Amino acid sequence: MTHEPAAHASGSDDRYTRGLAALRLVTGGEHNPVLGPVAETAPDLARFTVEFGYGDIWSQPGLTPRQRQIGTIAALAALGNAAPQLRFHIAGALNVGCTRREIVETFIHTSVYAGFPAALNALAAAREVFTARGDGDEGGEGGEGDTAIAEEPAGGDRYARGLDLLRAVDGPAGPAVVDSLAGIAPDLGRYLVEYVFGDVYARTGLDLRTRELATIAMCTALGTAGPQLRVHLRAFLHVGGTREEIVTLLTQLSGYAGFPAALNAVTAAREIFAEQDAAGNAAE
Amino acid sequence: MTHEPAAHASGSDDRYTRGLAALRLVTGGEHNPVLGPVAETAPDLARFTVEFGYGDIWSQPGLTPRQRQIGTIAALAALGNAAPQLRFHIAGALNVGCTRREIVETFIHTSVYAGFPAALNALAAAREVFTARGDGDEGGEGGEGDTAIAEEPAGGDRYARGLDLLRAVDGPAGPAVVDSLAGIAPDLGRYLVEYVFGDVYARTGLDLRTRELATIAMCTALGTAGPQLRVHLRAFLHVGGTREEIVTLLTQLSGYAGFPAALNAVTAAREIFAEQDAAGNAAE
Amino acid sequence: MTHEPAAHASGSDDRYTRGLAALRLVTGGEHNPVLGPVAETAPDLARFTVEFGYGDIWSQPGLTPRQRQIGTIAALAALGNAAPQLRFHIAGALNVGCTRREIVETFIHTSVYAGFPAALNALAAAREVFTARGDGDEGGEGGEGDTAIAEEPAGGDRYARGLDLLRAVDGPAGPAVVDSLAGIAPDLGRYLVEYVFGDVYARTGLDLRTRELATIAMCTALGTAGPQLRVHLRAFLHVGGTREEIVTLLTQLSGYAGFPAALNAVTAAREIFAEQDAAGNAAE
């Protein structure tokens, strides 16, 4: 298996050309403001970024450009230490067709998995990008701004709404986590239902499948959320995501969070896929 | 257990009002400089910060405001990627009655768990906050400044002092760690005794219980220090901390380091509590 | 074992004096621009930095100053949240004799273990340091600049080259990882061969032993790459590194990534050393 390169391996020239084309999609045709100075000091790292980052991983089939950019900004928001790249990829998300609303929702979602500081700092980066583009008021772009966000559910029976959604997303594993917390940290269990699911997952600005994709990206990038990564790999498949999307996302994240993060998440995915195959065989 | 909201769940208006009151304690009555711009781009994230961050987790009984702020700045210092929030909560620590000395001591303690770069950068944030408040010289506030810090033990028999303290804090588990290092990395074991315990834990500017609370906060936020988290959950209980304080702290940290970090630390706490219950039952 | 201080423990004055001497090697004799302001707010933390950071860990035998600085900048690049310290230690690397080329190569290597954002930001820090030193053009210093870097292998049979190198570095464990990926994420396996080994490890600007030393430093600092840390502890020994170098490096990293990171990496090293001792005994 390791003795032959995969069939679609290709020469360096192809990869560079393909990478430049992908990069132009992300930059909206503009010169990449990040790579210019890199090329002066480390021309090969600039070349690797184009060849590997865009010619290889970004150009794989398996995810749409919008999915890629949501996954990337979720991962960078969770890492919390790559502000220039986060701004670059927020702009890239807009360039491939993500709405401001989807970007803001992704960072509201970040508050759950990486905490409010990470969410607030990512949102500050988004504000900078939105302002720099000067498309009128920040809430603009056809009703995807403040007004729409303010229409989200506020108050009401957050617990009941959260529990329904927890079941819909995670299946029986979700309420089981809450039950297991009842004996030791009942308020944390309540917040998981009320805040995470009743407030955040209930929002309409990002569909459930994209929320789960962003969750997998964040847990992979953090590298410290193994149990949660497993829960949300299952949840992503449960709400209609595919194995191909998972594998493509984790492969892409090798470039943003490093190969160890990607490889360890693939190990988790392998377990979940095998578990589901075994359950499928048992049911036949 | 999951079918009913907890008795003290409350409506959104109550949570917002309660959150604003808690936030005013932290800001010392001033307008929150962090949330203003957030409200323009993501008004719901600003609302969640008040409702969940302050109305829910900050308002729980179980920790004093000073304990909360020490735990928060310890976690943010260890994360190392949330400078605006760290400055905000250093000011908040002062506003709820922590002394400059306690804040500085917390960051000296940070050098042990997250390394000197994290400690030095947190201290730089503290210096900015102290300077901006302009309360005379930085060492001021009733003798809690440089002079007092200089009275700390320097030199002397650091190993003997460290070993005594290691035993007092960790019980037999502490010396066992040092012994286990003797065969492979004896100098690291020696530094653990001399630097960590002989220099840092021996300092008088922060009581042992608060040091352990800060340690738990840092290990939880890092998410990569599972064995050390378990050692220090035991140590916190050993020096007089309570299970309620632990659970309240971990619940609070869901807002600063994310739910996965909090949930994984609760799993560790559950193990330690069960271990101690079993030992207690065996002793009866 | 824990009852007696190690024979070479020494008094505070010696440690401070020794620390200052080591610090002067790193700063090239200049005043440390990081510690000055620290000393005003937390004089003891400044003292600990000299005594522990330089008098203890930096002054241990077991690693050359160049190895120390490569390990340190690799760890700080991977952490991604300590820009002032990263710049300080890049300058320190130059001061103890590392070339600009070696520093740039270390950060190209960082792209593999901590992702491209971490690599690009570390490189930006390097560029700042190189520019501030004003040694003519950035590619200067006796042919170690752009020209030499451009001589690196580009294109060609990256898969074959990568697979040969993967075997040379990791032994049979390397191809086994690629094989295990074939059934789930074959492209990630291909990129591991082509990009990580065919492009990056194949570069001549940093010898394999130093690459593996940097890899161990990054995996230790990240704290989330346990399986990869074990692979590369074996690989470092396999390409000629010693146990003493590993232990000295991990001990040094206690000061940069914290004691939990160092202790957990020592646990991994203990396993690898025992595994090799057992294999050695079995072979006799």
Tab-separated table of N, CA and C in Angstrom, chain B residues 130-267:
chain	number	residue	atom	x	y	z
B	130	PHE	N	-2.217	47.729	36.059
B	130	PHE	CA	-1.800	48.464	37.259
B	130	PHE	C	-1.430	49.903	36.881
B	131	THR	N	-0.673	50.034	35.798
B	131	THR	CA	-0.223	51.360	35.377
B	131	THR	C	-1.404	52.234	34.972
B	132	ALA	N	-2.346	51.643	34.236
B	132	ALA	CA	-3.490	52.422	33.762
B	132	ALA	C	-4.330	52.942	34.930
B	133	ARG	N	-4.350	52.197	36.034
B	133	ARG	CA	-5.142	52.634	37.175
B	133	ARG	C	-4.441	53.746	37.943
B	134	GLY	N	-3.147	53.880	37.712
B	134	GLY	CA	-2.415	55.008	38.259
B	134	GLY	C	-2.474	55.168	39.766
B	135	ASP	N	-2.544	54.093	40.483
B	135	ASP	CA	-2.580	54.201	41.941
B	135	ASP	C	-1.175	54.364	42.484
B	136	GLY	N	-0.563	55.479	42.182
B	136	GLY	CA	0.785	55.716	42.677
B	136	GLY	C	1.744	54.689	42.114
B	137	ASP	N	2.754	54.350	42.875
B	137	ASP	CA	3.739	53.396	42.374
B	137	ASP	C	3.137	52.007	42.314
B	138	GLU	N	3.699	51.190	41.459
B	138	GLU	CA	3.112	49.879	41.211
B	138	GLU	C	3.163	48.958	42.411
B	139	GLY	N	4.094	49.205	43.274
B	139	GLY	CA	4.204	48.331	44.432
B	139	GLY	C	3.302	48.763	45.586
B	140	GLY	N	2.447	49.705	45.321
B	140	GLY	CA	1.661	50.346	46.370
B	140	GLY	C	0.597	49.483	47.017
B	141	GLU	N	-0.472	50.108	47.408
B	141	GLU	CA	-1.609	49.435	48.046
B	141	GLU	C	-1.219	48.733	49.329
B	142	GLY	N	-0.765	49.538	50.268
B	142	GLY	CA	-0.582	49.035	51.626
B	142	GLY	C	0.437	47.932	51.781
B	143	GLY	N	1.610	48.133	51.239
B	143	GLY	CA	2.689	47.187	51.529
B	143	GLY	C	2.587	45.874	50.802
B	144	GLU	N	1.764	45.809	49.779
B	144	GLU	CA	1.658	44.534	49.083
B	144	GLU	C	2.506	44.524	47.819
B	145	GLY	N	3.426	45.442	47.752
B	145	GLY	CA	4.210	45.581	46.530
B	145	GLY	C	5.577	44.929	46.618
B	146	ASP	N	6.514	45.573	46.003
B	146	ASP	CA	7.852	45.001	45.857
B	146	ASP	C	8.466	44.595	47.187
B	147	THR	N	8.304	45.473	48.171
B	147	THR	CA	8.946	45.209	49.445
B	147	THR	C	8.493	43.880	50.024
B	148	ALA	N	7.184	43.719	50.075
B	148	ALA	CA	6.655	42.470	50.627
B	148	ALA	C	7.143	41.283	49.807
B	149	ILE	N	7.131	41.441	48.483
B	149	ILE	CA	7.547	40.330	47.632
B	149	ILE	C	9.007	39.984	47.896
B	150	ALA	N	9.805	41.003	48.146
B	150	ALA	CA	11.222	40.754	48.384
B	150	ALA	C	11.462	40.033	49.702
B	151	GLU	N	10.457	40.005	50.568
B	151	GLU	CA	10.624	39.307	51.842
B	151	GLU	C	10.475	37.796	51.721
B	152	GLU	N	10.098	37.356	50.530
B	152	GLU	CA	9.919	35.932	50.321
B	152	GLU	C	11.235	35.190	50.531
B	153	PRO	N	11.136	33.899	50.864
B	153	PRO	CA	12.362	33.126	51.042
B	153	PRO	C	13.186	33.095	49.767
B	154	ALA	N	14.441	33.392	49.879
B	154	ALA	CA	15.354	33.312	48.740
B	154	ALA	C	16.522	32.457	49.179
B	155	GLY	N	16.874	31.502	48.386
B	155	GLY	CA	17.985	30.638	48.751
B	155	GLY	C	17.625	29.778	49.952
B	156	GLY	N	18.582	29.562	50.842
B	156	GLY	CA	18.350	28.686	51.974
B	156	GLY	C	18.268	27.251	51.502
B	157	ASP	N	17.760	26.378	52.350
B	157	ASP	CA	17.687	24.981	51.952
B	157	ASP	C	16.404	24.755	51.158
B	158	ARG	N	16.476	25.091	49.886
B	158	ARG	CA	15.299	25.016	49.029
B	158	ARG	C	14.782	23.587	48.912
B	159	TYR	N	15.693	22.619	48.888
B	159	TYR	CA	15.247	21.239	48.712
B	159	TYR	C	14.454	20.759	49.927
B	160	ALA	N	14.994	21.008	51.130
B	160	ALA	CA	14.304	20.565	52.345
B	160	ALA	C	12.957	21.279	52.486
B	161	ARG	N	12.966	22.581	52.235
B	161	ARG	CA	11.722	23.352	52.323
B	161	ARG	C	10.708	22.853	51.288
B	162	GLY	N	11.192	22.591	50.089
B	162	GLY	CA	10.306	22.126	49.025
B	162	GLY	C	9.718	20.759	49.333
B	163	LEU	N	10.564	19.876	49.860
B	163	LEU	CA	10.087	18.516	50.128
B	163	LEU	C	9.035	18.522	51.237
B	164	ASP	N	9.258	19.333	52.262
B	164	ASP	CA	8.258	19.443	53.330
B	164	ASP	C	6.919	19.912	52.768
B	165	LEU	N	7.009	20.913	51.916
B	165	LEU	CA	5.793	21.498	51.378
B	165	LEU	C	5.121	20.549	50.395
B	166	LEU	N	5.922	19.861	49.611
B	166	LEU	CA	5.377	18.877	48.668
B	166	LEU	C	4.570	17.830	49.424
B	167	ARG	N	5.118	17.374	50.565
B	167	ARG	CA	4.390	16.398	51.377
B	167	ARG	C	3.117	17.001	51.960
B	168	ALA	N	3.233	18.242	52.436
B	168	ALA	CA	2.079	18.883	53.069
B	168	ALA	C	0.949	19.081	52.062
B	169	VAL	N	1.307	19.406	50.834
B	169	VAL	CA	0.287	19.719	49.825
B	169	VAL	C	-0.268	18.456	49.181
B	170	ASP	N	0.615	17.604	48.714
B	170	ASP	CA	0.189	16.478	47.890
B	170	ASP	C	0.073	15.176	48.669
B	171	GLY	N	0.519	15.160	49.909
B	171	GLY	CA	0.568	13.888	50.616
B	171	GLY	C	1.629	13.001	49.999
B	172	PRO	N	1.535	11.684	50.215
B	172	PRO	CA	2.585	10.783	49.731
B	172	PRO	C	2.732	10.782	48.212
B	173	ALA	N	1.717	11.230	47.478
B	173	ALA	CA	1.803	11.216	46.015
B	173	ALA	C	2.907	12.139	45.504
B	174	GLY	N	3.172	13.222	46.237
B	174	GLY	CA	4.187	14.177	45.800
B	174	GLY	C	5.575	13.573	45.759
B	175	PRO	N	6.082	13.121	46.923
B	175	PRO	CA	7.398	12.474	46.892
B	175	PRO	C	7.452	11.268	45.951
B	176	ALA	N	6.320	10.588	45.752
B	176	ALA	CA	6.318	9.442	44.831
B	176	ALA	C	6.635	9.887	43.404
B	177	VAL	N	6.127	11.052	43.005
B	177	VAL	CA	6.448	11.567	41.669
B	177	VAL	C	7.946	11.837	41.559
B	178	VAL	N	8.516	12.445	42.596
B	178	VAL	CA	9.946	12.755	42.577
B	178	VAL	C	10.762	11.464	42.523
B	179	ASP	N	10.368	10.478	43.319
B	179	ASP	CA	11.081	9.201	43.286
B	179	ASP	C	11.015	8.568	41.908
B	180	SER	N	9.844	8.654	41.283
B	180	SER	CA	9.684	8.008	39.978
B	180	SER	C	10.550	8.701	38.920
B	181	LEU	N	10.885	9.964	39.134
B	181	LEU	CA	11.742	10.680	38.189
B	181	LEU	C	13.227	10.358	38.404
B	182	ALA	N	13.551	9.837	39.589
B	182	ALA	CA	14.965	9.662	39.939
B	182	ALA	C	15.692	8.778	38.935
B	183	GLY	N	14.987	7.782	38.408
B	183	GLY	CA	15.632	6.843	37.503
B	183	GLY	C	15.773	7.349	36.083
B	184	ILE	N	15.086	8.426	35.734
B	184	ILE	CA	15.103	8.842	34.335
B	184	ILE	C	15.474	10.312	34.156
B	185	ALA	N	14.903	11.183	34.975
B	185	ALA	CA	15.177	12.619	34.828
B	185	ALA	C	15.342	13.231	36.211
B	186	PRO	N	16.440	12.849	36.892
B	186	PRO	CA	16.589	13.262	38.297
B	186	PRO	C	16.629	14.773	38.486
B	187	ASP	N	17.191	15.494	37.529
B	187	ASP	CA	17.234	16.949	37.690
B	187	ASP	C	15.840	17.556	37.609
B	188	LEU	N	15.003	16.998	36.749
B	188	LEU	CA	13.631	17.508	36.681
B	188	LEU	C	12.926	17.268	38.013
B	189	GLY	N	13.186	16.111	38.620
B	189	GLY	CA	12.624	15.836	39.946
B	189	GLY	C	13.136	16.818	40.988
B	190	ARG	N	14.429	17.125	40.896
B	190	ARG	CA	15.005	18.078	41.839
B	190	ARG	C	14.401	19.469	41.655
B	191	TYR	N	14.223	19.880	40.382
B	191	TYR	CA	13.642	21.208	40.144
B	191	TYR	C	12.189	21.253	40.631
B	192	LEU	N	11.515	20.130	40.525
B	192	LEU	CA	10.133	20.071	41.012
B	192	LEU	C	10.105	20.361	42.517
B	193	VAL	N	11.054	19.800	43.224
B	193	VAL	CA	11.126	20.046	44.664
B	193	VAL	C	11.624	21.467	44.944
B	194	GLU	N	12.757	21.811	44.326
B	194	GLU	CA	13.415	23.081	44.663
B	194	GLU	C	12.673	24.291	44.110
B	195	TYR	N	12.364	24.251	42.802
B	195	TYR	CA	11.738	25.435	42.206
B	195	TYR	C	10.233	25.471	42.508
B	196	VAL	N	9.532	24.406	42.124
B	196	VAL	CA	8.068	24.446	42.238
B	196	VAL	C	7.638	24.588	43.698
B	197	PHE	N	8.197	23.745	44.570
B	197	PHE	CA	7.741	23.803	45.954
B	197	PHE	C	8.619	24.687	46.839
B	198	GLY	N	9.937	24.541	46.703
B	198	GLY	CA	10.830	25.324	47.553
B	198	GLY	C	10.791	26.817	47.265
B	199	ASP	N	10.630	27.183	46.004
B	199	ASP	CA	10.570	28.610	45.645
B	199	ASP	C	9.130	29.133	45.574
B	200	VAL	N	8.301	28.455	44.763
B	200	VAL	CA	7.000	29.050	44.418
B	200	VAL	C	5.922	28.763	45.471
B	201	TYR	N	5.686	27.488	45.755
B	201	TYR	CA	4.645	27.170	46.745
B	201	TYR	C	4.993	27.726	48.126
B	202	ALA	N	6.289	27.912	48.396
B	202	ALA	CA	6.687	28.415	49.717
B	202	ALA	C	6.371	29.893	49.898
B	203	ARG	N	6.013	30.576	48.847
B	203	ARG	CA	5.757	32.005	48.938
B	203	ARG	C	4.494	32.264	49.759
B	204	THR	N	4.509	33.388	50.454
B	204	THR	CA	3.406	33.652	51.383
B	204	THR	C	2.322	34.547	50.788
B	205	GLY	N	2.505	35.029	49.580
B	205	GLY	CA	1.550	36.005	49.044
B	205	GLY	C	0.219	35.435	48.607
B	206	LEU	N	0.107	34.132	48.585
B	206	LEU	CA	-1.144	33.487	48.167
B	206	LEU	C	-1.248	32.232	49.032
B	207	ASP	N	-2.380	32.057	49.706
B	207	ASP	CA	-2.467	30.880	50.576
B	207	ASP	C	-2.558	29.606	49.738
B	208	LEU	N	-2.233	28.487	50.372
B	208	LEU	CA	-2.130	27.222	49.647
B	208	LEU	C	-3.426	26.839	48.940
B	209	ARG	N	-4.549	27.129	49.611
B	209	ARG	CA	-5.826	26.759	49.013
B	209	ARG	C	-6.061	27.544	47.722
B	210	THR	N	-5.698	28.809	47.731
B	210	THR	CA	-5.865	29.611	46.520
B	210	THR	C	-4.872	29.177	45.443
B	211	ARG	N	-3.652	28.811	45.873
B	211	ARG	CA	-2.697	28.269	44.889
B	211	ARG	C	-3.255	27.031	44.208
B	212	GLU	N	-3.852	26.149	44.989
B	212	GLU	CA	-4.389	24.922	44.399
B	212	GLU	C	-5.593	25.219	43.511
B	213	LEU	N	-6.393	26.191	43.922
B	213	LEU	CA	-7.523	26.599	43.072
B	213	LEU	C	-7.002	27.118	41.727
B	214	ALA	N	-5.960	27.935	41.773
B	214	ALA	CA	-5.367	28.454	40.530
B	214	ALA	C	-4.775	27.319	39.700
B	215	THR	N	-4.180	26.340	40.383
B	215	THR	CA	-3.589	25.206	39.672
B	215	THR	C	-4.657	24.400	38.936
B	216	ILE	N	-5.769	24.147	39.622
B	216	ILE	CA	-6.872	23.414	38.981
B	216	ILE	C	-7.379	24.198	37.769
B	217	ALA	N	-7.501	25.509	37.931
B	217	ALA	CA	-7.978	26.336	36.809
B	217	ALA	C	-7.020	26.241	35.628
B	218	MET	N	-5.721	26.285	35.894
B	218	MET	CA	-4.745	26.230	34.797
B	218	MET	C	-4.748	24.864	34.121
B	219	CYS	N	-4.737	23.789	34.916
B	219	CYS	CA	-4.719	22.444	34.325
B	219	CYS	C	-5.998	22.199	33.517
B	220	THR	N	-7.121	22.709	33.996
B	220	THR	CA	-8.384	22.555	33.259
B	220	THR	C	-8.336	23.316	31.938
B	221	ALA	N	-7.855	24.540	31.987
B	221	ALA	CA	-7.815	25.360	30.769
B	221	ALA	C	-6.838	24.783	29.754
B	222	LEU	N	-5.677	24.312	30.210
B	222	LEU	CA	-4.700	23.728	29.287
B	222	LEU	C	-5.270	22.485	28.614
B	223	GLY	N	-5.960	21.675	29.382
B	223	GLY	CA	-6.557	20.468	28.815
B	223	GLY	C	-5.558	19.376	28.497
B	224	THR	N	-4.283	19.619	28.775
B	224	THR	CA	-3.227	18.664	28.433
B	224	THR	C	-2.526	18.134	29.681
B	225	ALA	N	-3.071	18.426	30.839
B	225	ALA	CA	-2.386	18.112	32.093
B	225	ALA	C	-3.248	17.212	32.965
B	226	GLY	N	-3.776	16.154	32.356
B	226	GLY	CA	-4.680	15.264	33.076
B	226	GLY	C	-4.104	14.688	34.361
B	227	PRO	N	-2.896	14.112	34.314
B	227	PRO	CA	-2.351	13.545	35.562
B	227	PRO	C	-2.180	14.613	36.638
B	228	GLN	N	-1.719	15.805	36.233
B	228	GLN	CA	-1.492	16.881	37.202
B	228	GLN	C	-2.824	17.412	37.726
B	229	LEU	N	-3.842	17.461	36.881
B	229	LEU	CA	-5.163	17.894	37.346
B	229	LEU	C	-5.636	16.982	38.476
B	230	ARG	N	-5.455	15.674	38.304
B	230	ARG	CA	-5.887	14.733	39.329
B	230	ARG	C	-5.101	14.925	40.633
B	231	VAL	N	-3.777	15.089	40.510
B	231	VAL	CA	-2.949	15.331	41.703
B	231	VAL	C	-3.449	16.565	42.450
B	232	HIS	N	-3.789	17.623	41.707
B	232	HIS	CA	-4.124	18.877	42.374
B	232	HIS	C	-5.584	18.973	42.778
B	233	LEU	N	-6.454	18.170	42.201
B	233	LEU	CA	-7.804	18.058	42.761
B	233	LEU	C	-7.710	17.461	44.162
B	234	ARG	N	-6.884	16.408	44.285
B	234	ARG	CA	-6.655	15.811	45.611
B	234	ARG	C	-6.013	16.828	46.558
B	235	ALA	N	-5.009	17.541	46.040
B	235	ALA	CA	-4.281	18.483	46.893
B	235	ALA	C	-5.193	19.607	47.379
B	236	PHE	N	-6.062	20.104	46.508
B	236	PHE	CA	-6.988	21.182	46.893
B	236	PHE	C	-7.883	20.718	48.051
B	237	LEU	N	-8.399	19.502	47.943
B	237	LEU	CA	-9.230	18.963	49.035
B	237	LEU	C	-8.381	18.765	50.291
B	238	HIS	N	-7.135	18.382	50.080
B	238	HIS	CA	-6.225	18.089	51.187
B	238	HIS	C	-5.895	19.339	51.999
B	239	VAL	N	-5.833	20.493	51.337
B	239	VAL	CA	-5.496	21.729	52.062
B	239	VAL	C	-6.749	22.514	52.450
B	240	GLY	N	-7.909	21.862	52.423
B	240	GLY	CA	-9.102	22.515	52.964
B	240	GLY	C	-10.139	22.952	51.952
B	241	GLY	N	-9.870	22.783	50.670
B	241	GLY	CA	-10.875	23.120	49.663
B	241	GLY	C	-12.029	22.132	49.704
B	242	THR	N	-13.153	22.531	49.114
B	242	THR	CA	-14.344	21.676	49.133
B	242	THR	C	-14.704	21.209	47.725
B	243	ARG	N	-15.491	20.142	47.709
B	243	ARG	CA	-15.982	19.654	46.418
B	243	ARG	C	-16.851	20.709	45.738
B	244	GLU	N	-17.641	21.429	46.524
B	244	GLU	CA	-18.502	22.458	45.924
B	244	GLU	C	-17.650	23.518	45.220
B	245	GLU	N	-16.538	23.891	45.860
B	245	GLU	CA	-15.673	24.879	45.203
B	245	GLU	C	-15.121	24.344	43.877
B	246	ILE	N	-14.711	23.085	43.890
B	246	ILE	CA	-14.183	22.491	42.655
B	246	ILE	C	-15.240	22.512	41.550
B	247	VAL	N	-16.425	22.022	41.883
B	247	VAL	CA	-17.471	21.907	40.862
B	247	VAL	C	-17.881	23.290	40.363
B	248	THR	N	-17.952	24.255	41.288
B	248	THR	CA	-18.321	25.611	40.871
B	248	THR	C	-17.233	26.212	39.972
B	249	LEU	N	-15.989	25.971	40.308
B	249	LEU	CA	-14.890	26.473	39.481
B	249	LEU	C	-14.923	25.852	38.083
B	250	LEU	N	-15.079	24.531	38.030
B	250	LEU	CA	-15.083	23.870	36.719
B	250	LEU	C	-16.274	24.337	35.887
B	251	THR	N	-17.401	24.546	36.540
B	251	THR	CA	-18.579	25.044	35.821
B	251	THR	C	-18.291	26.433	35.265
B	252	GLN	N	-17.662	27.274	36.094
B	252	GLN	CA	-17.315	28.619	35.614
B	252	GLN	C	-16.369	28.550	34.412
B	253	LEU	N	-15.441	27.602	34.444
B	253	LEU	CA	-14.439	27.532	33.378
B	253	LEU	C	-15.038	27.110	32.041
B	254	SER	N	-16.259	26.544	32.051
B	254	SER	CA	-16.916	26.238	30.773
B	254	SER	C	-17.033	27.493	29.917
B	255	GLY	N	-17.162	28.637	30.555
B	255	GLY	CA	-17.292	29.890	29.821
B	255	GLY	C	-15.963	30.457	29.347
B	256	TYR	N	-14.878	30.029	29.955
B	256	TYR	CA	-13.581	30.618	29.611
B	256	TYR	C	-12.724	29.697	28.760
B	257	ALA	N	-12.844	28.397	28.978
B	257	ALA	CA	-12.041	27.447	28.199
B	257	ALA	C	-12.919	26.527	27.361
B	258	GLY	N	-14.233	26.693	27.452
B	258	GLY	CA	-15.148	25.877	26.665
B	258	GLY	C	-15.696	24.687	27.446
B	259	PHE	N	-16.824	24.182	26.975
B	259	PHE	CA	-17.461	23.047	27.645
B	259	PHE	C	-16.612	21.772	27.609
B	260	PRO	N	-15.922	21.444	26.506
B	260	PRO	CA	-15.111	20.215	26.556
B	260	PRO	C	-14.095	20.244	27.695
B	261	ALA	N	-13.400	21.376	27.865
B	261	ALA	CA	-12.416	21.476	28.946
B	261	ALA	C	-13.090	21.265	30.299
B	262	ALA	N	-14.252	21.891	30.490
B	262	ALA	CA	-14.952	21.757	31.776
B	262	ALA	C	-15.439	20.329	31.986
B	263	LEU	N	-16.013	19.744	30.943
B	263	LEU	CA	-16.571	18.391	31.084
B	263	LEU	C	-15.463	17.373	31.356
B	264	ASN	N	-14.330	17.515	30.677
B	264	ASN	CA	-13.243	16.567	30.907
B	264	ASN	C	-12.669	16.714	32.314
B	265	ALA	N	-12.646	17.924	32.840
B	265	ALA	CA	-12.177	18.121	34.211
B	265	ALA	C	-13.188	17.572	35.214
B	266	VAL	N	-14.479	17.681	34.897
B	266	VAL	CA	-15.487	17.082	35.788
B	266	VAL	C	-15.320	15.566	35.819
B	267	THR	N	-14.987	14.978	34.689
B	267	THR	CA	-14.730	13.531	34.674
B	267	THR	C	-13.589	13.181	35.630
